[in-house]
Coordinates of C-alpha atoms in Angstrom, one line a residue:
Chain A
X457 CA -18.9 34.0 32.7
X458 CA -16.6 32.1 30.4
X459 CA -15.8 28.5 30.7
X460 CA -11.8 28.0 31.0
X461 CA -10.6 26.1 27.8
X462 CA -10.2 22.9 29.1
X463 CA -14.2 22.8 30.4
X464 CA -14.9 24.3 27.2
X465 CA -13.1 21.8 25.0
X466 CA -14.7 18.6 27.0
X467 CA -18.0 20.2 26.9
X468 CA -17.1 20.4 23.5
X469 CA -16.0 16.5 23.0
X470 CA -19.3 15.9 25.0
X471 CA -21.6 17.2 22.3
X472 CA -19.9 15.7 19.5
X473 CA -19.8 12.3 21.3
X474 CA -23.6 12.8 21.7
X475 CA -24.6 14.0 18.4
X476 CA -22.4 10.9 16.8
X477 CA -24.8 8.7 19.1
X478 CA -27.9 10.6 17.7
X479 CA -26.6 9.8 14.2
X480 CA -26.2 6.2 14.9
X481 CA -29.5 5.6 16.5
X482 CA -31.0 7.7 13.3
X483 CA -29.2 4.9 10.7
X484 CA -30.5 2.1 12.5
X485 CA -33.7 3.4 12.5
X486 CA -33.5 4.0 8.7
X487 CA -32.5 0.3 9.0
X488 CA -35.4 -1.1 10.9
X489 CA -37.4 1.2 8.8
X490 CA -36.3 -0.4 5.5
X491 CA -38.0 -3.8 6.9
X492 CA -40.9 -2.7 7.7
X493 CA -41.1 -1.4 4.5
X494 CA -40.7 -4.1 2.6
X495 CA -42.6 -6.1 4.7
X496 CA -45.8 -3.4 4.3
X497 CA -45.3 -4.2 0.9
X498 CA -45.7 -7.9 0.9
X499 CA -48.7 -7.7 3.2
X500 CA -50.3 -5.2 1.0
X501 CA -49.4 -7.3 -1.9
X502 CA -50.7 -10.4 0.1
X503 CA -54.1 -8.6 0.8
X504 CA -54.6 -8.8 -3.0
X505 CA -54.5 -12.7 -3.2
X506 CA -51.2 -12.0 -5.7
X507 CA -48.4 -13.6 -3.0
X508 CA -49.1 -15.5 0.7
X509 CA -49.1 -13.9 3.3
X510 CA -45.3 -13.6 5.3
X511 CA -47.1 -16.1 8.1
X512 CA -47.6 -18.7 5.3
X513 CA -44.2 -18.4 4.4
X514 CA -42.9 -18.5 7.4
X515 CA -44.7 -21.8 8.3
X516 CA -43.1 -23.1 5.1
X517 CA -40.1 -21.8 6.2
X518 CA -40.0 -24.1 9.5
X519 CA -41.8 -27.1 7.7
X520 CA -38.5 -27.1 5.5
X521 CA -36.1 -29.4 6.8
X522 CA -32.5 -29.1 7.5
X523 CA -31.5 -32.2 5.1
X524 CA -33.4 -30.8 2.1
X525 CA -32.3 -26.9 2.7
X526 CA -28.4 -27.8 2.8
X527 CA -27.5 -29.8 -0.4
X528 CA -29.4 -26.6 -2.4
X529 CA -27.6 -24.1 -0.1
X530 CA -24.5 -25.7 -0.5
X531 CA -24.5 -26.6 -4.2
X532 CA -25.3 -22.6 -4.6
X533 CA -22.7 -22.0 -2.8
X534 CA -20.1 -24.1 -4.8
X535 CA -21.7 -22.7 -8.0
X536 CA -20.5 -19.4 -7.1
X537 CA -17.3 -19.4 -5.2
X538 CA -16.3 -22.0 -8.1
X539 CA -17.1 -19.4 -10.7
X540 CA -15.8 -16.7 -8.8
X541 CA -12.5 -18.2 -7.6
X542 CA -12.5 -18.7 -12.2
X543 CA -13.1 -15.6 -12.6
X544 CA -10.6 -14.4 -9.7
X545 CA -7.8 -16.6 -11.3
X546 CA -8.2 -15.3 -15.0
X547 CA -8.3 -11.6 -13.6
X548 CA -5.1 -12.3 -12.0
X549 CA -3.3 -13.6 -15.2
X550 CA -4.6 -11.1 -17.1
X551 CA -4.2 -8.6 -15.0
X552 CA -0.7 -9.2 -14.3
X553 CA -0.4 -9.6 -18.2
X554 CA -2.0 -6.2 -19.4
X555 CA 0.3 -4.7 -16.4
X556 CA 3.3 -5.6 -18.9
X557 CA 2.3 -6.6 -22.4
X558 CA -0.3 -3.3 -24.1
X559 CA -1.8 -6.5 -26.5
X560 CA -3.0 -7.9 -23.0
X561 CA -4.5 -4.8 -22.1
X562 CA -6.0 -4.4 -25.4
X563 CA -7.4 -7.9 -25.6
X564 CA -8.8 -7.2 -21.7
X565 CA -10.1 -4.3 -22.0
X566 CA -12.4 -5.7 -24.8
X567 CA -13.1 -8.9 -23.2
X568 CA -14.4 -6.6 -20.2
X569 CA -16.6 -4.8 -22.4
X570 CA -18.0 -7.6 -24.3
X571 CA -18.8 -9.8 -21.0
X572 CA -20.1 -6.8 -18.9
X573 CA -22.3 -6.0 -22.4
X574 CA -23.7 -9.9 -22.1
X575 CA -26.8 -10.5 -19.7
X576 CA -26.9 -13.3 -17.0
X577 CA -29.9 -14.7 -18.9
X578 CA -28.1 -15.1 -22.5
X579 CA -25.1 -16.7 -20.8
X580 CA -27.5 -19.2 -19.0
X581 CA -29.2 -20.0 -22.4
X582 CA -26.7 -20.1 -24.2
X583 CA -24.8 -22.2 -22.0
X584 CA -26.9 -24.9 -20.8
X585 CA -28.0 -25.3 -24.3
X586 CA -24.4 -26.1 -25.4
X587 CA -23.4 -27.7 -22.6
X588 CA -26.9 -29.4 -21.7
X589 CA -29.5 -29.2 -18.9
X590 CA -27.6 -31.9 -16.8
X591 CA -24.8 -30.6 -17.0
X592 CA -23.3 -29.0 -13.5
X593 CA -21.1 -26.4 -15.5
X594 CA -23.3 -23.7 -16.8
X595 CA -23.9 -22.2 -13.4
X596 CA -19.9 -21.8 -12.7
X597 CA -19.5 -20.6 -15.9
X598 CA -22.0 -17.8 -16.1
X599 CA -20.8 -16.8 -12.4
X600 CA -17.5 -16.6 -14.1
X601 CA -18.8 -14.6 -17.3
X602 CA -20.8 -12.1 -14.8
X603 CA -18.2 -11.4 -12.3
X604 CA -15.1 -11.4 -14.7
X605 CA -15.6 -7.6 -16.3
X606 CA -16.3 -6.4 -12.3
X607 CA -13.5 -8.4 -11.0
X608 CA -10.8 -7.7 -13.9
X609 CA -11.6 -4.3 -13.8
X610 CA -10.7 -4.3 -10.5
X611 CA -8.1 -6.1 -10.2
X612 CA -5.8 -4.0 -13.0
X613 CA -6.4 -0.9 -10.4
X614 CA -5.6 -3.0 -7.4
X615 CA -2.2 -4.4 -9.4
X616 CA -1.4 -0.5 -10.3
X617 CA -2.2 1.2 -6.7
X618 CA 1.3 0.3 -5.7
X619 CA 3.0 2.8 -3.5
X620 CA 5.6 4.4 -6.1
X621 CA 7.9 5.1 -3.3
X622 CA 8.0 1.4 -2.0
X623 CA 8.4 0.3 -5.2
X624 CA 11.7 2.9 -5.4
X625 CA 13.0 1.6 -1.9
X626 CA 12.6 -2.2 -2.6
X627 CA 14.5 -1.3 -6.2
X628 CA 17.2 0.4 -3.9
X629 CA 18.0 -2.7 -2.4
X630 CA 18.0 -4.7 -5.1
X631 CA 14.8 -5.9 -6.1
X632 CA 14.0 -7.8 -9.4
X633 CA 10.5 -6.9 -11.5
X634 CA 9.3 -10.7 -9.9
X635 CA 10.6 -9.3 -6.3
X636 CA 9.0 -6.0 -6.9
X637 CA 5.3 -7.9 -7.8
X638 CA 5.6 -10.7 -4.9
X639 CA 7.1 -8.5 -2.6
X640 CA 5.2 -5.2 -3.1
X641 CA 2.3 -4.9 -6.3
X642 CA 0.5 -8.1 -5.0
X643 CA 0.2 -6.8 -1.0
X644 CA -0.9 -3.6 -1.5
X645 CA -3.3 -4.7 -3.6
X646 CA -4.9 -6.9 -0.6
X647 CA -7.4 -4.4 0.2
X648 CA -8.7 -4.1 -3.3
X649 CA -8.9 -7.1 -4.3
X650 CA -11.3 -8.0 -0.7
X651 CA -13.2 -5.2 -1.2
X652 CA -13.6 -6.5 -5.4
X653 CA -13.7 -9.9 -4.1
X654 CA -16.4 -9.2 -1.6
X655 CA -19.0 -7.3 -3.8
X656 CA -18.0 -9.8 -6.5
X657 CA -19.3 -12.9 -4.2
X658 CA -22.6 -11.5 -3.8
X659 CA -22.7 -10.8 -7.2
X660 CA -22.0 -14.3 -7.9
X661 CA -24.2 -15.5 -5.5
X662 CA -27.4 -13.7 -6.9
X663 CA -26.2 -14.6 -10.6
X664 CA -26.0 -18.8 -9.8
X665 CA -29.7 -18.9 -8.7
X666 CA -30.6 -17.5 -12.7
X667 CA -28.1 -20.5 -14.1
X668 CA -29.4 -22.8 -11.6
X669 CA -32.9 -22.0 -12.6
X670 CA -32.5 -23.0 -16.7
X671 CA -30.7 -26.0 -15.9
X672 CA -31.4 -29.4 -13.5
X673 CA -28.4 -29.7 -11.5
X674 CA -30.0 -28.5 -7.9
X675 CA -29.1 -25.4 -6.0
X676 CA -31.4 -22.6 -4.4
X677 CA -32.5 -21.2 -8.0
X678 CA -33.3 -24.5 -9.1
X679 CA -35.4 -25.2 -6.5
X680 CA -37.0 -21.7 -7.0
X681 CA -38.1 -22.1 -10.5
X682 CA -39.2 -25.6 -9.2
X683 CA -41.7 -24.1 -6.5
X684 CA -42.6 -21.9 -9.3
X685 CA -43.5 -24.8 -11.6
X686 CA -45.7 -26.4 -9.1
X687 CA -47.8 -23.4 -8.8
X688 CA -46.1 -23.5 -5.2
X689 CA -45.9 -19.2 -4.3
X690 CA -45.1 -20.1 -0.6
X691 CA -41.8 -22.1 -1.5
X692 CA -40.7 -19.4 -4.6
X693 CA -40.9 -17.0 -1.2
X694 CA -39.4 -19.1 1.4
X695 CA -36.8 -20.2 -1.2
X696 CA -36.0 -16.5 -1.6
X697 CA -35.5 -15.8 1.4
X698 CA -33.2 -18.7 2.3
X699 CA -31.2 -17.1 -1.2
X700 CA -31.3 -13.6 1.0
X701 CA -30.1 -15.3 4.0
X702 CA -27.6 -17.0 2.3
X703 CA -26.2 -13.6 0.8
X704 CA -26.3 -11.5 3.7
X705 CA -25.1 -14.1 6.0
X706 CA -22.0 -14.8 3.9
X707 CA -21.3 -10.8 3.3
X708 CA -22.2 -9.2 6.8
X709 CA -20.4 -12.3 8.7
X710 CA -17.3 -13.6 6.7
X711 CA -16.6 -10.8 3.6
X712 CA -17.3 -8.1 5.7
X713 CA -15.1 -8.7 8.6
X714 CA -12.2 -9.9 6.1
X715 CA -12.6 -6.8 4.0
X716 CA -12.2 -4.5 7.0
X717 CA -9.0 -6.4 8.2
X718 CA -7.7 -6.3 4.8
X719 CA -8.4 -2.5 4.7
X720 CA -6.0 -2.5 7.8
X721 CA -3.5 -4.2 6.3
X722 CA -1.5 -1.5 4.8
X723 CA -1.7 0.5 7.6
Chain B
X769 CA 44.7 12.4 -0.9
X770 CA 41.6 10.6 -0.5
X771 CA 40.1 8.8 -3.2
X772 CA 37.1 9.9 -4.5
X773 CA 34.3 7.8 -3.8
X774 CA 31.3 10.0 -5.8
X775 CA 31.8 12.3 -8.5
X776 CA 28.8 14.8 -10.0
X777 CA 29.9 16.5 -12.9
X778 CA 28.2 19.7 -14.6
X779 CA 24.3 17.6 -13.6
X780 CA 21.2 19.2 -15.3
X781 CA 17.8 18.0 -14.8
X782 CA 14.8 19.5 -15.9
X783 CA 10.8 18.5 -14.9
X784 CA 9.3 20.5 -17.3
X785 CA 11.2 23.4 -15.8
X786 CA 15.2 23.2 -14.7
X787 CA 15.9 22.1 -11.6
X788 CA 19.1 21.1 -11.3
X789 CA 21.6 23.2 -13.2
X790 CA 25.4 22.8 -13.9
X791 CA 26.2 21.1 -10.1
X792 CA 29.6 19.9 -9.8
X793 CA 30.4 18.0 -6.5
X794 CA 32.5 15.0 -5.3
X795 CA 32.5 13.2 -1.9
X796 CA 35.6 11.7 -0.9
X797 CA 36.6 8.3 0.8
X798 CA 35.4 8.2 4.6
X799 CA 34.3 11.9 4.3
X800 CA 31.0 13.4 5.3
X801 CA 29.5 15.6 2.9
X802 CA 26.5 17.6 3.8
X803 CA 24.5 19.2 1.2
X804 CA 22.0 22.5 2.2
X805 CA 19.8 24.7 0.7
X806 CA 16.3 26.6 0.7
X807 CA 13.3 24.1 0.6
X808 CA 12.2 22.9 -2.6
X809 CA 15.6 23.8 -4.3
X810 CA 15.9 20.4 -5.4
X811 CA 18.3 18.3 -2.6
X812 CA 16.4 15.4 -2.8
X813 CA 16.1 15.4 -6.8
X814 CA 20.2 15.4 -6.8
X815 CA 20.6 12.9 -4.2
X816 CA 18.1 10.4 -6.4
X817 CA 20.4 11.1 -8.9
X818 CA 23.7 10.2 -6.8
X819 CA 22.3 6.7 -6.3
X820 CA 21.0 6.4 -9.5
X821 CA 17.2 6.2 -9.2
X822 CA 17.2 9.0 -11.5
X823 CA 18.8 9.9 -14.5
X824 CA 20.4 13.3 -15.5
X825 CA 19.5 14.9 -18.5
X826 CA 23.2 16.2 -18.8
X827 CA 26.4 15.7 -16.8
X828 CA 27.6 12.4 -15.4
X829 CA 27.9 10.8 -11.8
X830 CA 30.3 8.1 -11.2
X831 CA 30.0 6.0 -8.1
X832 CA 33.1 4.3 -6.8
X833 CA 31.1 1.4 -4.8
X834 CA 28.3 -0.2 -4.0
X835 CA 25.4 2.9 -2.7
X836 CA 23.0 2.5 -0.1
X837 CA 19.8 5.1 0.4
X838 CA 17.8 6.0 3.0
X839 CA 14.7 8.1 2.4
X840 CA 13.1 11.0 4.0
X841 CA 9.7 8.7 4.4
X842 CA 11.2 5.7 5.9
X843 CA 9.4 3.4 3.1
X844 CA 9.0 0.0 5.2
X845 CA 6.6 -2.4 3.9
X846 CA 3.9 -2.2 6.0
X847 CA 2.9 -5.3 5.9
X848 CA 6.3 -6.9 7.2
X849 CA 8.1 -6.6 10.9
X850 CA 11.1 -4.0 10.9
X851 CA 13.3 -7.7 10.8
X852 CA 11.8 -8.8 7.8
X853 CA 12.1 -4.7 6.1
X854 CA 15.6 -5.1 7.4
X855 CA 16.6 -8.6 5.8
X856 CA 15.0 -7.4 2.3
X857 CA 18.0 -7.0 0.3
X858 CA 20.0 -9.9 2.0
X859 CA 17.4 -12.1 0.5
X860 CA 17.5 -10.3 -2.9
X861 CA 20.7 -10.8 -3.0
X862 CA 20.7 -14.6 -2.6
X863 CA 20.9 -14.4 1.4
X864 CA 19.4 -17.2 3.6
X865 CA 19.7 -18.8 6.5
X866 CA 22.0 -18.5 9.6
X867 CA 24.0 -16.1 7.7
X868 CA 21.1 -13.6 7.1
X869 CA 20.1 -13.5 10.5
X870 CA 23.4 -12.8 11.5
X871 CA 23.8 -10.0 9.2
X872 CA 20.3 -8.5 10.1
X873 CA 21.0 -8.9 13.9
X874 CA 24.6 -7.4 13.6
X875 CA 23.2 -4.2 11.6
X876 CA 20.2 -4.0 13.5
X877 CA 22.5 -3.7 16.9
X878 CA 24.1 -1.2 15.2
X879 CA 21.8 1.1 14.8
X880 CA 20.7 0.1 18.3
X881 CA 17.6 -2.0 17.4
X882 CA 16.4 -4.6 20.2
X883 CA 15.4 -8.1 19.0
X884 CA 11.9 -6.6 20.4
X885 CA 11.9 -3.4 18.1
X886 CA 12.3 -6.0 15.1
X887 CA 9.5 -8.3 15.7
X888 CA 7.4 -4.9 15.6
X889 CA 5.6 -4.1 12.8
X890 CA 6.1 -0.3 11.0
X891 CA 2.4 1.1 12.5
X892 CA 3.6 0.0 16.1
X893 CA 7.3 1.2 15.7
X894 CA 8.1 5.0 16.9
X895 CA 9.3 7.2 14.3
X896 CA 12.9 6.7 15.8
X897 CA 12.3 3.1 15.4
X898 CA 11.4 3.0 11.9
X899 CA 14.1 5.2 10.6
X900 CA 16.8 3.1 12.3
X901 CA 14.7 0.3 10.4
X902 CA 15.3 1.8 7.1
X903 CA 19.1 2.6 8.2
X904 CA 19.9 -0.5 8.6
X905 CA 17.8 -1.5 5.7
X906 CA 20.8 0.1 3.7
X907 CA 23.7 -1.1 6.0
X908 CA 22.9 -4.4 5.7
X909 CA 23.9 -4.5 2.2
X910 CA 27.3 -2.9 3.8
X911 CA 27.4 -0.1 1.2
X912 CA 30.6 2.2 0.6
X913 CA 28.3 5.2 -0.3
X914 CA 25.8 6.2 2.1
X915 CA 23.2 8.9 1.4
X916 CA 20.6 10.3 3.5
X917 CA 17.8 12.2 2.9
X918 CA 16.7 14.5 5.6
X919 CA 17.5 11.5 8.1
X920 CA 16.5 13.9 11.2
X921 CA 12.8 15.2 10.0
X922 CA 9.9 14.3 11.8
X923 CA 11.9 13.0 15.0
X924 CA 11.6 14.1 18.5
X925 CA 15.0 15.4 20.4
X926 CA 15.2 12.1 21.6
X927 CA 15.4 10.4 18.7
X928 CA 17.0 12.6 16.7
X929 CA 20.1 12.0 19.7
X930 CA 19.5 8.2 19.3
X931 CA 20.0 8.1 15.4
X932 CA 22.7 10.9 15.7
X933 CA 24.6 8.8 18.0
X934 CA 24.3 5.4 16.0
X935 CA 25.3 7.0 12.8
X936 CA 28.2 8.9 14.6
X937 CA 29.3 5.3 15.8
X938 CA 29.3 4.2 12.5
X939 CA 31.1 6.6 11.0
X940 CA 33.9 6.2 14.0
X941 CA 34.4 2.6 13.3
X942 CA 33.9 2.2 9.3
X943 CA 34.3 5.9 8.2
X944 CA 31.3 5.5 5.4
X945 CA 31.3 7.4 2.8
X946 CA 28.2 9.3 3.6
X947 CA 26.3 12.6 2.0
X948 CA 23.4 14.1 3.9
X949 CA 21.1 15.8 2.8
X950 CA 19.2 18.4 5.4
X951 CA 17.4 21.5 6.1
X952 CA 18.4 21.0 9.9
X953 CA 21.8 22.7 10.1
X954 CA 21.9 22.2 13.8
X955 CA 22.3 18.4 13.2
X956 CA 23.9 18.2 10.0
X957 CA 26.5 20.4 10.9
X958 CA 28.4 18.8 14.0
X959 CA 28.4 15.7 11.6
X960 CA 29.8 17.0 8.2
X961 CA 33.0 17.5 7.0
X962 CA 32.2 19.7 4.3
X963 CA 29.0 21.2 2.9
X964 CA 27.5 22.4 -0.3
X965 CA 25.5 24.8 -0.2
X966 CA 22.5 25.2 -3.3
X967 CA 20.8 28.0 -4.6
X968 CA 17.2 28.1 -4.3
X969 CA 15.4 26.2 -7.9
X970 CA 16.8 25.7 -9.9
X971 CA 19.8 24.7 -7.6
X972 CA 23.1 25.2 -8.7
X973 CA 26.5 25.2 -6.2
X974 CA 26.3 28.3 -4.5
X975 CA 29.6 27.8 -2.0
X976 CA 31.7 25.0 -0.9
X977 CA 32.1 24.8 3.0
X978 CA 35.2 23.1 4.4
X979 CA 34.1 23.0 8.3
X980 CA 36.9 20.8 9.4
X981 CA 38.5 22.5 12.3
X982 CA 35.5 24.7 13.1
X983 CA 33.7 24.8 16.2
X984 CA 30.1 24.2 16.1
X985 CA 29.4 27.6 16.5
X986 CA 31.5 28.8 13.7
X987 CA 29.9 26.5 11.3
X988 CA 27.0 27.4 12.0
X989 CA 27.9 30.5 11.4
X990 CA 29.4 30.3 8.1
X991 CA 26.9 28.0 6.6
X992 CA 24.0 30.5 7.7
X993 CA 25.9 33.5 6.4
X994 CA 26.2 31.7 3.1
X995 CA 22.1 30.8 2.9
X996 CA 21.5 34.4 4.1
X997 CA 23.5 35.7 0.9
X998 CA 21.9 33.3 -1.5
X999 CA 18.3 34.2 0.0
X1000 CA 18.9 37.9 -0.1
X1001 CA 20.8 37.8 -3.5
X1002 CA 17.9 35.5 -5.2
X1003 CA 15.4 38.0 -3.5
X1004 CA 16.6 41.3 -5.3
X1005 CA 16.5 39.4 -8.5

């Protein structure tokens, strides 16, 4: 006999409901499954005498104390949001610039291709041996090299994603070209520019431990290629792993959440 | 006689193809002019050009007065309440203060928006809601043209009563200026005055419609007659 449509329909919601669950349960397998992964990895690796073994790191890991992990964190943490917030700032300008100007663009659009062409490591040289190894500026400023082609790029697309038709109402009422950017061109670029910002911070993140590490100034790279230096594997490791901490700590609990609410912003 | 508040004369506009050819119309003080025709014949490409957000390639429109739009997409910012979409121009225009909020809440009431509908944002509005929004988005600025494209779409009955009654009591106590543009005779018709009707693309004046004096059923009937004869005439072509 035939189900009436209404039965038919919820047994139908049912199933999909349930093979949505089965899908979820699958990804955080593949999730759990990436782990172990890595961590069969480092114990095979470990086996070999080449690395400690994860319980020798994780003893160094709790030996570390909260006073000596914080300054590091924190100065690689000002590295790159300082670099980054550089970065943001001269994306905006010039941004806003090639929107209006074609010898902005121009000028851009090579800058982008020369920077994205340049390597975190030449920048690093080439800036802590201009600028010296005490210096605290070449890890800002090759966070700001790095991220700028990524961020600029992105920030010309967000500044042109406007919404022609809101741009046509705002003009209707009376709008001038600075109305127009305040008003409409910078908001609906919100979501773009989190979503750029937020892959740009863990860029910038992972691109300050490589200055750190050429100059003297402190931070979690620094005190990687320190560990290093002493012959100490267990602190390279534990260091590392405060450094992956640090990045998916700042990008699954702050970017994240702010990218998503900025994503409902123009809704 | 009236003055004439909006005059198109001999209009041509071409996107790659024509689409507007030779159209000739005027709108006259306090009158409401209601402008029909297949779908896609190019309405919406001739009011654009009446409030000058687009340029004919030929012909000339002259606007006696200050023109205020309202869009088929209502075209609030989404990130702004309906108070704040409302009060744009004001503060374009200079407007602050006491004086804006006065305006906003006079035009708003208008409409029939509640201090509670304007503290929404757009995504939490109705569809009734945000098209009295972008109504009185346009009033505000107390325009002598008014134009409206497709005002009615995408309402339910009840809101398409609710807006048809606010505009109605606008019309009664300022006697706008207004042309409407709509596919929906059945609510364009008890409103307008007169109507144009438009040949499918590329649209030129097919018959002017005076429906002063007519019943609702007998403009109904005339303006239907005239879109059957275009329809069949552009079909045997």
């Amino acid at each position: 006999m035939v189900a009436p449509v209404g039965e038919r329909s919820g047994t139908m919601t049912q199933g999909r409901k349930e093979a949505g669950k089965g899908r979820e349960i699958a990804f955080r397998t593949g999730r759990i499954l990436a782990g172990l992964f890595v961590l069969a990895i480092w114990i095979s690796a470990s086996a070999t005498g080449m690395l400690p073994c994860p319980a020798e790191v994780l003893a160094y890991l709790l030996s570390m104390k909260l006073e000596d992990v914080a300054p590091q964190v924190l100065k690689t943490l000002y590295n790159s949001i300082t670099g980054f917030s550089l970065s943001f700032l001269a994306s905006m300008v010039l941004g806003l610039l090639s929107h209006k100007l074609s010898l902005v663009k121009g000028f851009s659009e090579a800058l982008s291709e020369i920077f994205n062409s340049t390597s975190a490591l030449v920048w690093s040289l080439v800036l802590v041996a201009t600028l010296g190894v005490l210096s605290p500026l070449p890890p800002i400023l090759v966070v700001a090299a790095v991220t700028l082609p990524h961020v600029l790029t992105a920030t010309v697309s967000a500044l042109s994603s406007a919404d022609p038709g809101l741009l046509e109402a705002v003009r209707s009422v009376g709008a001038k070209p600075s109305d127009e950017f305040f008003e409409v061109i910078l908001p609906s670029s919100v979501p773009l520019l989190a979503s750029a910002s937020r892959v740009g911070l863990g860029t910038a993140l992972r691109i300050s431990v490589v200055a750190e590490a050429f100059g003297s100034s402190g931070g979690v790279g620094y005190m990687i290629i320190r560990s290093y230096n002493l012959a100490d594997a267990s602190g390279v490791l534990a260091w590392s792993i405060v450094l992956i901490a640090l990045v998916l700590g700042l990008d699954q609990l702050i970017l994240k959440p702010l990218e998503r609410r900025a994503k409902r912003w123009l809704e | 006689m009236a003055r004439v508040m909006l005059d198109v004369s001999s209009v041509y506009k071409s996107f790659s193809e024509p689409v507007l050819v030779d159209i000739s119309l005027n709108l006259n003080g306090g009158e409401i002019l209601g402008v029909v025709g297949p779908n896609g014949c190019g309405k919406t490409t001739l009011l654009r050009i009446m409030a000058g957000l687009e340029l004919p390639d030929r012909g000339s429109v002259r606007r006696k007065g200050k023109v205020g739009i309202v869009f088929q997409e209502d075209r609030l910012l989404p990130w702004k309440t309906l108070w704040e979409n409302v009060a744009l121009g004001l503060k374009y225009h200079g407007m602050r203060g006491e004086e804006l909020a006065k305006r906003v809440r006079e035009y708003s009431s208008m409409v029939g928006l509640t201090d509670s509908d304007l503290s929404l944002h757009p995504r939490k509005a109705s569809g009734g809601t945000r098209r009295k929004a972008a109504l009185a988005r346009a009033l505000v600025l107390e325009p002598e043209i008014l134009l409206l494209d497709e005002p009615f779409t995408g309402l339910d009955v009840k809101a398409r009563t609710s807006l048809r009654e606010a505009l109605k009591w606008i019309w009664d106590e300022y006697g706008l200026s207004t042309v409407i543009v709509s596919h929906q005779l059945e609510e364009l018709l008890p409103l307008a005055d007169r109507v144009y009707v438009l040949t499918p693309k590329p649209a030129r004046v097919a018959k002017e419609i005076d429906l002063r004096g007519m019943d609702l059923e007998r403009r109904l009937e005339r303006v239907k007659e005239a879109l059957f004869h275009i329809l069949s005439r552009s079909g045997t072509e």
